[in-house]
Each structure stands twice: as structure tokens, then as C-alpha cells.
mmCIF file of N, CA, C and O in Angstrom:
data_model
loop_
_atom_site.group_PDB
_atom_site.id
_atom_site.type_symbol
_atom_site.label_atom_id
_atom_site.label_comp_id
_atom_site.label_asym_id
_atom_site.label_seq_id
_atom_site.Cartn_x
_atom_site.Cartn_y
_atom_site.Cartn_z
ATOM 1 N N MET A 768 0.812 -1.194 0.000
ATOM 2 C CA MET A 768 0.000 0.000 0.000
ATOM 3 C C MET A 768 0.851 1.251 0.000
ATOM 4 O O MET A 768 0.432 2.288 0.469
ATOM 5 N N GLY A 769 2.076 1.137 -0.482
ATOM 6 C CA GLY A 769 2.936 2.301 -0.618
ATOM 7 C C GLY A 769 4.044 2.329 0.408
ATOM 8 O O GLY A 769 4.075 1.548 1.346
ATOM 9 N N GLN A 770 4.982 3.239 0.205
ATOM 10 C CA GLN A 770 6.102 3.385 1.124
ATOM 11 C C GLN A 770 6.628 4.812 1.066
ATOM 12 O O GLN A 770 6.374 5.539 0.123
ATOM 13 N N VAL A 771 7.357 5.178 2.106
ATOM 14 C CA VAL A 771 8.023 6.470 2.163
ATOM 15 C C VAL A 771 9.435 6.269 1.632
ATOM 16 O O VAL A 771 10.133 5.356 2.063
ATOM 17 N N SER A 772 9.827 7.082 0.671
ATOM 18 C CA SER A 772 11.163 6.986 0.097
ATOM 19 C C SER A 772 11.653 8.392 -0.235
ATOM 20 O O SER A 772 11.436 8.887 -1.339
ATOM 21 N N PRO A 773 12.300 9.045 0.740
ATOM 22 C CA PRO A 773 12.786 10.404 0.495
ATOM 23 C C PRO A 773 13.692 10.510 -0.732
ATOM 24 O O PRO A 773 13.648 11.498 -1.448
ATOM 25 N N ALA A 774 14.497 9.487 -0.996
ATOM 26 C CA ALA A 774 15.407 9.516 -2.137
ATOM 27 C C ALA A 774 14.663 9.581 -3.464
ATOM 28 O O ALA A 774 15.171 10.110 -4.448
ATOM 29 N N GLN A 775 13.434 9.035 -3.477
ATOM 30 C CA GLN A 775 12.632 9.046 -4.706
ATOM 31 C C GLN A 775 11.527 10.103 -4.646
ATOM 32 O O GLN A 775 10.628 10.106 -5.480
ATOM 33 N N GLY A 776 11.584 10.968 -3.648
ATOM 34 C CA GLY A 776 10.592 12.027 -3.518
ATOM 35 C C GLY A 776 9.218 11.551 -3.081
ATOM 36 O O GLY A 776 8.220 12.218 -3.319
ATOM 37 N N MET A 777 9.154 10.373 -2.448
ATOM 38 C CA MET A 777 7.872 9.823 -2.005
ATOM 39 C C MET A 777 7.711 10.068 -0.509
ATOM 40 O O MET A 777 8.469 9.527 0.287
ATOM 41 N N ASP A 778 6.724 10.890 -0.143
ATOM 42 C CA ASP A 778 6.471 11.147 1.266
ATOM 43 C C ASP A 778 5.272 10.315 1.719
ATOM 44 O O ASP A 778 4.860 9.383 1.033
ATOM 45 N N ILE A 779 4.696 10.660 2.851
ATOM 46 C CA ILE A 779 3.596 9.873 3.409
ATOM 47 C C ILE A 779 2.379 9.835 2.477
ATOM 48 O O ILE A 779 1.563 8.925 2.553
ATOM 49 N N SER A 780 2.279 10.783 1.554
ATOM 50 C CA SER A 780 1.157 10.770 0.612
ATOM 51 C C SER A 780 1.219 9.568 -0.332
ATOM 52 O O SER A 780 0.221 9.221 -0.967
ATOM 53 N N ALA A 781 2.387 8.913 -0.422
ATOM 54 C CA ALA A 781 2.533 7.726 -1.265
ATOM 55 C C ALA A 781 1.938 6.481 -0.612
ATOM 56 O O ALA A 781 1.776 5.453 -1.257
ATOM 57 N N VAL A 782 1.607 6.578 0.681
ATOM 58 C CA VAL A 782 1.024 5.457 1.418
ATOM 59 C C VAL A 782 -0.495 5.588 1.381
ATOM 60 O O VAL A 782 -1.040 6.680 1.552
ATOM 61 N N ALA A 783 -1.186 4.485 1.182
ATOM 62 C CA ALA A 783 -2.653 4.485 1.084
ATOM 63 C C ALA A 783 -3.277 4.592 2.478
ATOM 64 O O ALA A 783 -3.908 3.658 2.974
ATOM 65 N N LEU A 784 -3.093 5.742 3.112
ATOM 66 C CA LEU A 784 -3.613 5.939 4.471
ATOM 67 C C LEU A 784 -5.130 5.884 4.526
ATOM 68 O O LEU A 784 -5.688 5.430 5.527
ATOM 69 N N ASP A 785 -5.802 6.323 3.472
ATOM 70 C CA ASP A 785 -7.264 6.302 3.476
ATOM 71 C C ASP A 785 -7.798 4.883 3.620
ATOM 72 O O ASP A 785 -8.751 4.631 4.356
ATOM 73 N N LYS A 786 -7.168 3.911 2.956
ATOM 74 C CA LYS A 786 -7.577 2.509 3.078
ATOM 75 C C LYS A 786 -7.307 1.989 4.492
ATOM 76 O O LYS A 786 -8.117 1.257 5.060
ATOM 77 N N LEU A 787 -6.174 2.368 5.046
ATOM 78 C CA LEU A 787 -5.826 1.927 6.388
ATOM 79 C C LEU A 787 -6.793 2.502 7.420
ATOM 80 O O LEU A 787 -7.292 1.780 8.286
ATOM 81 N N VAL A 788 -7.093 3.771 7.312
ATOM 82 C CA VAL A 788 -8.037 4.409 8.241
ATOM 83 C C VAL A 788 -9.414 3.759 8.126
ATOM 84 O O VAL A 788 -10.075 3.501 9.133
ATOM 85 N N ALA A 789 -9.839 3.459 6.915
ATOM 86 C CA ALA A 789 -11.137 2.802 6.714
ATOM 87 C C ALA A 789 -11.170 1.441 7.399
ATOM 88 O O ALA A 789 -12.165 1.071 8.024
ATOM 89 N N ARG A 790 -10.076 0.694 7.308
ATOM 90 C CA ARG A 790 -10.009 -0.616 7.971
ATOM 91 C C ARG A 790 -10.031 -0.470 9.478
ATOM 92 O O ARG A 790 -10.650 -1.259 10.180
ATOM 93 N N LEU A 791 -9.360 0.538 9.998
ATOM 94 C CA LEU A 791 -9.354 0.767 11.439
ATOM 95 C C LEU A 791 -10.749 1.124 11.943
ATOM 96 O O LEU A 791 -11.175 0.657 12.997
ATOM 97 N N GLN A 792 -11.461 1.933 11.190
ATOM 98 C CA GLN A 792 -12.793 2.366 11.595
ATOM 99 C C GLN A 792 -13.834 1.262 11.443
ATOM 100 O O GLN A 792 -14.833 1.256 12.156
ATOM 101 N N ALA A 793 -13.608 0.332 10.538
ATOM 102 C CA ALA A 793 -14.595 -0.706 10.242
ATOM 103 C C ALA A 793 -14.479 -1.940 11.127
ATOM 104 O O ALA A 793 -15.296 -2.840 11.029
ATOM 105 N N SER A 794 -13.497 -1.994 11.987
ATOM 106 C CA SER A 794 -13.324 -3.200 12.799
ATOM 107 C C SER A 794 -12.935 -2.849 14.224
ATOM 108 O O SER A 794 -12.613 -1.711 14.544
ATOM 109 N N ASP A 795 -12.978 -3.859 15.064
ATOM 110 C CA ASP A 795 -12.671 -3.705 16.483
ATOM 111 C C ASP A 795 -11.195 -4.063 16.700
ATOM 112 O O ASP A 795 -10.873 -5.154 17.151
ATOM 113 N N ILE A 796 -10.309 -3.148 16.375
ATOM 114 C CA ILE A 796 -8.867 -3.401 16.415
ATOM 115 C C ILE A 796 -8.279 -2.913 17.729
ATOM 116 O O ILE A 796 -8.635 -1.842 18.217
ATOM 117 N N GLU A 797 -7.382 -3.711 18.294
ATOM 118 C CA GLU A 797 -6.692 -3.325 19.519
ATOM 119 C C GLU A 797 -5.218 -3.009 19.286
ATOM 120 O O GLU A 797 -4.616 -2.267 20.043
ATOM 121 N N GLU A 798 -4.655 -3.615 18.237
ATOM 122 C CA GLU A 798 -3.217 -3.442 17.991
ATOM 123 C C GLU A 798 -2.958 -3.268 16.506
ATOM 124 O O GLU A 798 -3.572 -3.934 15.675
ATOM 125 N N ILE A 799 -2.019 -2.376 16.202
ATOM 126 C CA ILE A 799 -1.537 -2.194 14.835
ATOM 127 C C ILE A 799 -0.118 -2.744 14.809
ATOM 128 O O ILE A 799 0.740 -2.293 15.572
ATOM 129 N N ILE A 800 0.112 -3.731 13.958
ATOM 130 C CA ILE A 800 1.447 -4.304 13.802
ATOM 131 C C ILE A 800 1.995 -3.805 12.473
ATOM 132 O O ILE A 800 1.454 -4.120 11.410
ATOM 133 N N ILE A 801 3.051 -3.023 12.543
ATOM 134 C CA ILE A 801 3.664 -2.482 11.332
ATOM 135 C C ILE A 801 4.581 -3.554 10.748
ATOM 136 O O ILE A 801 5.505 -4.012 11.418
ATOM 137 N N ALA A 802 4.301 -3.952 9.519
ATOM 138 C CA ALA A 802 5.066 -5.004 8.855
ATOM 139 C C ALA A 802 5.579 -4.461 7.526
ATOM 140 O O ALA A 802 4.953 -4.631 6.492
ATOM 141 N N THR A 803 6.707 -3.771 7.588
ATOM 142 C CA THR A 803 7.320 -3.225 6.384
ATOM 143 C C THR A 803 8.624 -3.961 6.114
ATOM 144 O O THR A 803 9.155 -4.644 6.995
ATOM 145 N N ASN A 804 9.141 -3.798 4.919
ATOM 146 C CA ASN A 804 10.439 -4.389 4.588
ATOM 147 C C ASN A 804 11.520 -3.780 5.468
ATOM 148 O O ASN A 804 11.406 -2.632 5.909
ATOM 149 N N PHE A 805 12.565 -4.524 5.715
ATOM 150 C CA PHE A 805 13.683 -4.027 6.513
ATOM 151 C C PHE A 805 14.741 -3.416 5.603
ATOM 152 O O PHE A 805 15.875 -3.864 5.509
ATOM 153 N N THR A 806 14.287 -2.360 4.910
ATOM 154 C CA THR A 806 15.136 -1.562 4.032
ATOM 155 C C THR A 806 15.064 -0.129 4.530
ATOM 156 O O THR A 806 14.289 0.180 5.447
ATOM 157 N N ALA A 807 15.839 0.753 3.932
ATOM 158 C CA ALA A 807 15.773 2.161 4.328
ATOM 159 C C ALA A 807 14.359 2.704 4.121
ATOM 160 O O ALA A 807 13.829 3.429 4.983
ATOM 161 N N GLU A 808 13.723 2.346 3.018
ATOM 162 C CA GLU A 808 12.363 2.806 2.742
ATOM 163 C C GLU A 808 11.369 2.218 3.745
ATOM 164 O O GLU A 808 10.474 2.909 4.226
ATOM 165 N N GLY A 809 11.522 0.926 4.052
ATOM 166 C CA GLY A 809 10.636 0.276 5.018
ATOM 167 C C GLY A 809 10.792 0.856 6.408
ATOM 168 O O GLY A 809 9.798 1.069 7.122
ATOM 169 N N ASP A 810 12.038 1.123 6.804
ATOM 170 C CA ASP A 810 12.279 1.740 8.113
ATOM 171 C C ASP A 810 11.685 3.147 8.172
ATOM 172 O O ASP A 810 11.085 3.528 9.182
ATOM 173 N N ALA A 811 11.829 3.918 7.091
ATOM 174 C CA ALA A 811 11.264 5.266 7.053
ATOM 175 C C ALA A 811 9.741 5.208 7.126
ATOM 176 O O ALA A 811 9.114 5.975 7.863
ATOM 177 N N THR A 812 9.147 4.281 6.393
ATOM 178 C CA THR A 812 7.696 4.135 6.409
ATOM 179 C C THR A 812 7.209 3.722 7.789
ATOM 180 O O THR A 812 6.236 4.275 8.309
ATOM 181 N N ALA A 813 7.892 2.766 8.407
ATOM 182 C CA ALA A 813 7.511 2.313 9.751
ATOM 183 C C ALA A 813 7.604 3.450 10.756
ATOM 184 O O ALA A 813 6.723 3.614 11.610
ATOM 185 N N TYR A 814 8.648 4.252 10.654
ATOM 186 C CA TYR A 814 8.815 5.379 11.572
ATOM 187 C C TYR A 814 7.681 6.390 11.415
ATOM 188 O O TYR A 814 7.084 6.835 12.403
ATOM 189 N N VAL A 815 7.376 6.742 10.176
ATOM 190 C CA VAL A 815 6.320 7.726 9.919
ATOM 191 C C VAL A 815 4.971 7.192 10.410
ATOM 192 O O VAL A 815 4.200 7.909 11.059
ATOM 193 N N LEU A 816 4.669 5.920 10.123
ATOM 194 C CA LEU A 816 3.404 5.344 10.580
ATOM 195 C C LEU A 816 3.332 5.301 12.105
ATOM 196 O O LEU A 816 2.294 5.629 12.690
ATOM 197 N N ALA A 817 4.423 4.911 12.753
ATOM 198 C CA ALA A 817 4.437 4.868 14.221
ATOM 199 C C ALA A 817 4.191 6.249 14.803
ATOM 200 O O ALA A 817 3.464 6.392 15.800
ATOM 201 N N GLU A 818 4.764 7.267 14.201
ATOM 202 C CA GLU A 818 4.532 8.638 14.666
ATOM 203 C C GLU A 818 3.068 9.046 14.470
ATOM 204 O O GLU A 818 2.493 9.714 15.326
ATOM 205 N N LEU A 819 2.472 8.651 13.351
ATOM 206 C CA LEU A 819 1.069 8.977 13.098
ATOM 207 C C LEU A 819 0.135 8.273 14.082
ATOM 208 O O LEU A 819 -0.895 8.817 14.471
ATOM 209 N N PHE A 820 0.493 7.053 14.477
ATOM 210 C CA PHE A 820 -0.370 6.246 15.329
ATOM 211 C C PHE A 820 -0.139 6.453 16.824
ATOM 212 O O PHE A 820 -0.911 5.960 17.626
ATOM 213 N N LYS A 821 0.914 7.167 17.210
ATOM 214 C CA LYS A 821 1.288 7.196 18.623
ATOM 215 C C LYS A 821 0.234 7.806 19.534
ATOM 216 O O LYS A 821 0.188 7.471 20.706
ATOM 217 N N ASN A 822 -0.633 8.651 19.032
ATOM 218 C CA ASN A 822 -1.666 9.258 19.867
ATOM 219 C C ASN A 822 -3.026 8.585 19.715
ATOM 220 O O ASN A 822 -4.013 9.067 20.263
ATOM 221 N N LEU A 823 -3.082 7.504 18.963
ATOM 222 C CA LEU A 823 -4.331 6.774 18.790
ATOM 223 C C LEU A 823 -4.455 5.717 19.893
ATOM 224 O O LEU A 823 -3.463 5.303 20.482
ATOM 225 N N PRO A 824 -5.662 5.240 20.161
ATOM 226 C CA PRO A 824 -5.870 4.298 21.268
ATOM 227 C C PRO A 824 -5.543 2.843 20.921
ATOM 228 O O PRO A 824 -6.236 1.934 21.336
ATOM 229 N N TYR A 825 -4.499 2.620 20.146
ATOM 230 C CA TYR A 825 -4.101 1.273 19.752
ATOM 231 C C TYR A 825 -2.690 0.987 20.263
ATOM 232 O O TYR A 825 -1.868 1.889 20.366
ATOM 233 N N LYS A 826 -2.447 -0.283 20.542
ATOM 234 C CA LYS A 826 -1.063 -0.699 20.785
ATOM 235 C C LYS A 826 -0.406 -0.740 19.409
ATOM 236 O O LYS A 826 -0.972 -1.299 18.462
ATOM 237 N N VAL A 827 0.769 -0.138 19.280
ATOM 238 C CA VAL A 827 1.470 -0.111 17.993
ATOM 239 C C VAL A 827 2.801 -0.831 18.163
ATOM 240 O O VAL A 827 3.573 -0.528 19.074
ATOM 241 N N SER A 828 3.069 -1.814 17.294
ATOM 242 C CA SER A 828 4.317 -2.565 17.349
ATOM 243 C C SER A 828 4.811 -2.804 15.931
ATOM 244 O O SER A 828 4.124 -2.518 14.958
ATOM 245 N N ARG A 829 6.012 -3.337 15.842
ATOM 246 C CA ARG A 829 6.599 -3.676 14.538
ATOM 247 C C ARG A 829 7.164 -5.082 14.615
ATOM 248 O O ARG A 829 7.660 -5.503 15.657
ATOM 249 N N LEU A 830 7.088 -5.802 13.521
ATOM 250 C CA LEU A 830 7.646 -7.148 13.487
ATOM 251 C C LEU A 830 9.129 -7.115 13.837
ATOM 252 O O LEU A 830 9.839 -6.174 13.479
ATOM 253 N N ALA A 831 9.581 -8.148 14.514
ATOM 254 C CA ALA A 831 10.992 -8.252 14.887
ATOM 255 C C ALA A 831 11.820 -8.679 13.673
ATOM 256 O O ALA A 831 11.304 -9.178 12.679
ATOM 257 N N ARG A 832 13.106 -8.482 13.788
ATOM 258 C CA ARG A 832 14.015 -8.935 12.740
ATOM 259 C C ARG A 832 15.262 -9.487 13.395
ATOM 260 O O ARG A 832 15.556 -9.193 14.542
ATOM 261 N N GLY A 833 15.977 -10.266 12.662
ATOM 262 C CA GLY A 833 17.188 -10.860 13.212
ATOM 263 C C GLY A 833 17.478 -12.205 12.577
ATOM 264 O O GLY A 833 17.186 -12.431 11.413
ATOM 265 N N ILE A 834 18.007 -13.104 13.355
ATOM 266 C CA ILE A 834 18.420 -14.415 12.863
ATOM 267 C C ILE A 834 17.177 -15.282 12.639
ATOM 268 O O ILE A 834 16.340 -15.400 13.519
ATOM 269 N N PRO A 835 17.044 -15.895 11.460
ATOM 270 C CA PRO A 835 15.861 -16.715 11.195
ATOM 271 C C PRO A 835 15.859 -18.004 12.015
ATOM 272 O O PRO A 835 16.924 -18.538 12.358
ATOM 273 N N LEU A 836 14.677 -18.479 12.326
ATOM 274 C CA LEU A 836 14.525 -19.734 13.053
ATOM 275 C C LEU A 836 15.185 -20.856 12.264
ATOM 276 O O LEU A 836 14.961 -20.997 11.062
ATOM 277 N N GLY A 837 16.039 -21.606 12.895
ATOM 278 C CA GLY A 837 16.733 -22.704 12.241
ATOM 279 C C GLY A 837 17.955 -22.271 11.445
ATOM 280 O O GLY A 837 18.597 -23.086 10.800
ATOM 281 N N GLY A 838 18.276 -20.975 11.505
ATOM 282 C CA GLY A 838 19.420 -20.470 10.759
ATOM 283 C C GLY A 838 20.744 -20.905 11.387
ATOM 284 O O GLY A 838 20.852 -21.056 12.598
ATOM 285 N N GLU A 839 21.727 -21.127 10.574
ATOM 286 C CA GLU A 839 23.064 -21.489 11.034
ATOM 287 C C GLU A 839 23.871 -20.216 11.266
ATOM 288 O O GLU A 839 23.948 -19.358 10.381
ATOM 289 N N MET A 840 24.465 -20.078 12.436
ATOM 290 C CA MET A 840 25.199 -18.863 12.796
ATOM 291 C C MET A 840 26.327 -18.547 11.811
ATOM 292 O O MET A 840 26.604 -17.382 11.552
ATOM 293 N N GLU A 841 26.961 -19.560 11.260
ATOM 294 C CA GLU A 841 28.087 -19.311 10.359
ATOM 295 C C GLU A 841 27.659 -18.647 9.050
ATOM 296 O O GLU A 841 28.488 -18.090 8.339
ATOM 297 N N TYR A 842 26.356 -18.686 8.732
ATOM 298 C CA TYR A 842 25.861 -18.091 7.484
ATOM 299 C C TYR A 842 25.165 -16.746 7.704
ATOM 300 O O TYR A 842 24.683 -16.152 6.752
ATOM 301 N N VAL A 843 25.110 -16.278 8.943
ATOM 302 C CA VAL A 843 24.436 -15.022 9.248
ATOM 303 C C VAL A 843 25.390 -13.859 8.976
ATOM 304 O O VAL A 843 26.530 -13.858 9.439
ATOM 305 N N ASP A 844 24.915 -12.866 8.215
ATOM 306 C CA ASP A 844 25.771 -11.723 7.903
ATOM 307 C C ASP A 844 25.877 -10.791 9.115
ATOM 308 O O ASP A 844 25.075 -10.854 10.048
ATOM 309 N N ALA A 845 26.868 -9.928 9.093
ATOM 310 C CA ALA A 845 27.154 -9.042 10.231
ATOM 311 C C ALA A 845 25.990 -8.097 10.534
ATOM 312 O O ALA A 845 25.688 -7.829 11.698
ATOM 313 N N GLY A 846 25.315 -7.592 9.516
ATOM 314 C CA GLY A 846 24.194 -6.683 9.732
ATOM 315 C C GLY A 846 23.029 -7.363 10.438
ATOM 316 O O GLY A 846 22.418 -6.797 11.352
ATOM 317 N N THR A 847 22.707 -8.582 10.022
ATOM 318 C CA THR A 847 21.627 -9.336 10.651
ATOM 319 C C THR A 847 21.981 -9.670 12.090
ATOM 320 O O THR A 847 21.152 -9.545 12.998
ATOM 321 N N LEU A 848 23.227 -10.074 12.314
ATOM 322 C CA LEU A 848 23.672 -10.386 13.668
ATOM 323 C C LEU A 848 23.625 -9.141 14.553
ATOM 324 O O LEU A 848 23.159 -9.189 15.699
ATOM 325 N N ALA A 849 24.064 -8.018 14.043
ATOM 326 C CA ALA A 849 24.026 -6.769 14.811
ATOM 327 C C ALA A 849 22.595 -6.397 15.171
ATOM 328 O O ALA A 849 22.314 -5.991 16.305
ATOM 329 N N GLN A 850 21.670 -6.542 14.238
ATOM 330 C CA GLN A 850 20.266 -6.219 14.523
ATOM 331 C C GLN A 850 19.678 -7.178 15.542
ATOM 332 O O GLN A 850 18.919 -6.779 16.423
ATOM 333 N N ALA A 851 20.033 -8.448 15.460
ATOM 334 C CA ALA A 851 19.548 -9.430 16.425
ATOM 335 C C ALA A 851 20.049 -9.108 17.843
ATOM 336 O O ALA A 851 19.311 -9.226 18.813
ATOM 337 N N VAL A 852 21.298 -8.682 17.945
ATOM 338 C CA VAL A 852 21.844 -8.299 19.257
ATOM 339 C C VAL A 852 21.134 -7.043 19.761
ATOM 340 O O VAL A 852 20.741 -6.954 20.927
ATOM 341 N N TYR A 853 20.923 -6.087 18.897
ATOM 342 C CA TYR A 853 20.266 -4.838 19.277
ATOM 343 C C TYR A 853 18.835 -5.087 19.760
ATOM 344 O O TYR A 853 18.379 -4.488 20.726
ATOM 345 N N ASP A 854 18.102 -5.982 19.086
ATOM 346 C CA ASP A 854 16.710 -6.248 19.420
ATOM 347 C C ASP A 854 16.525 -7.390 20.428
ATOM 348 O O ASP A 854 15.404 -7.841 20.656
ATOM 349 N N ARG A 855 17.592 -7.845 21.042
ATOM 350 C CA ARG A 855 17.486 -8.962 21.964
ATOM 351 C C ARG A 855 16.601 -8.614 23.157
ATOM 352 O O ARG A 855 16.419 -7.452 23.486
ATOM 353 N N ARG A 856 16.054 -9.668 23.796
ATOM 354 C CA ARG A 856 15.208 -9.496 24.960
ATOM 355 C C ARG A 856 15.731 -10.346 26.094
ATOM 356 O O ARG A 856 16.272 -11.425 25.889
ATOM 357 N N ASN A 857 15.523 -9.873 27.300
ATOM 358 C CA ASN A 857 15.932 -10.607 28.505
ATOM 359 C C ASN A 857 15.005 -11.801 28.699
ATOM 360 O O ASN A 857 13.795 -11.659 28.651
ATOM 361 N N ILE A 858 15.559 -12.998 28.939
ATOM 362 C CA ILE A 858 14.732 -14.192 29.132
ATOM 363 C C ILE A 858 14.621 -14.581 30.608
ATOM 364 O O ILE A 858 13.955 -15.532 30.928
ATOM 365 N N GLN A 859 15.295 -13.870 31.462
ATOM 366 C CA GLN A 859 15.191 -14.145 32.894
ATOM 367 C C GLN A 859 14.019 -13.370 33.468
ATOM 368 O O GLN A 859 13.765 -12.245 33.093
ATOM 369 N N SER A 860 13.307 -14.000 34.414
ATOM 370 C CA SER A 860 12.180 -13.292 35.011
ATOM 371 C C SER A 860 12.566 -12.418 36.171
ATOM 372 O O SER A 860 13.615 -12.338 36.627
#
């Protein structure tokens, strides 16, 4: 439904916000999960959407990224490993 890409001159108007707002109004939604590509454009789009949604009465989250389930550590690139370390969560209670 579109993306934000400053390099290509695409701002938030390139995203189909009207369709998204219609879906939000037509259903009983509690959470918005932002699922964009993990590219510069996807990150920019996710940031802009999160800013737009921050004052709405919904929980707003984004899909996690990192090492794939069943992935072999020796084949993981440095960027993916760095993101997995950055997004890590504490497993101790």
C-alpha cells in the first residue's frame, strides 16, 4: 500500500492511508502491527506510521528482525547479527 522513500521524492502521501483508516474504523482493532520491509524505505515508512499512530488508542508494534529460526550462525551476515543483538530481549524473570 505504498512506502516512504525520500530519495525518490515519495512522502507519506505515497502510502494508502485512506484505506488503512477505513479498515481501522470498520473493525474492532486493539493493535496495529507495522510489517514493512527491513530496508531504508521500510524503516522510514515504519517510523512515519508509528509517529502517526502514537496518539491513537491502539497498541502499535513492529515485526521483529534478526536471525531466522533454524538459521546457522556461520551463514548469518554481520548486519543481521548486529540487529539481532540490538533487538534482543531478557529471558530471565
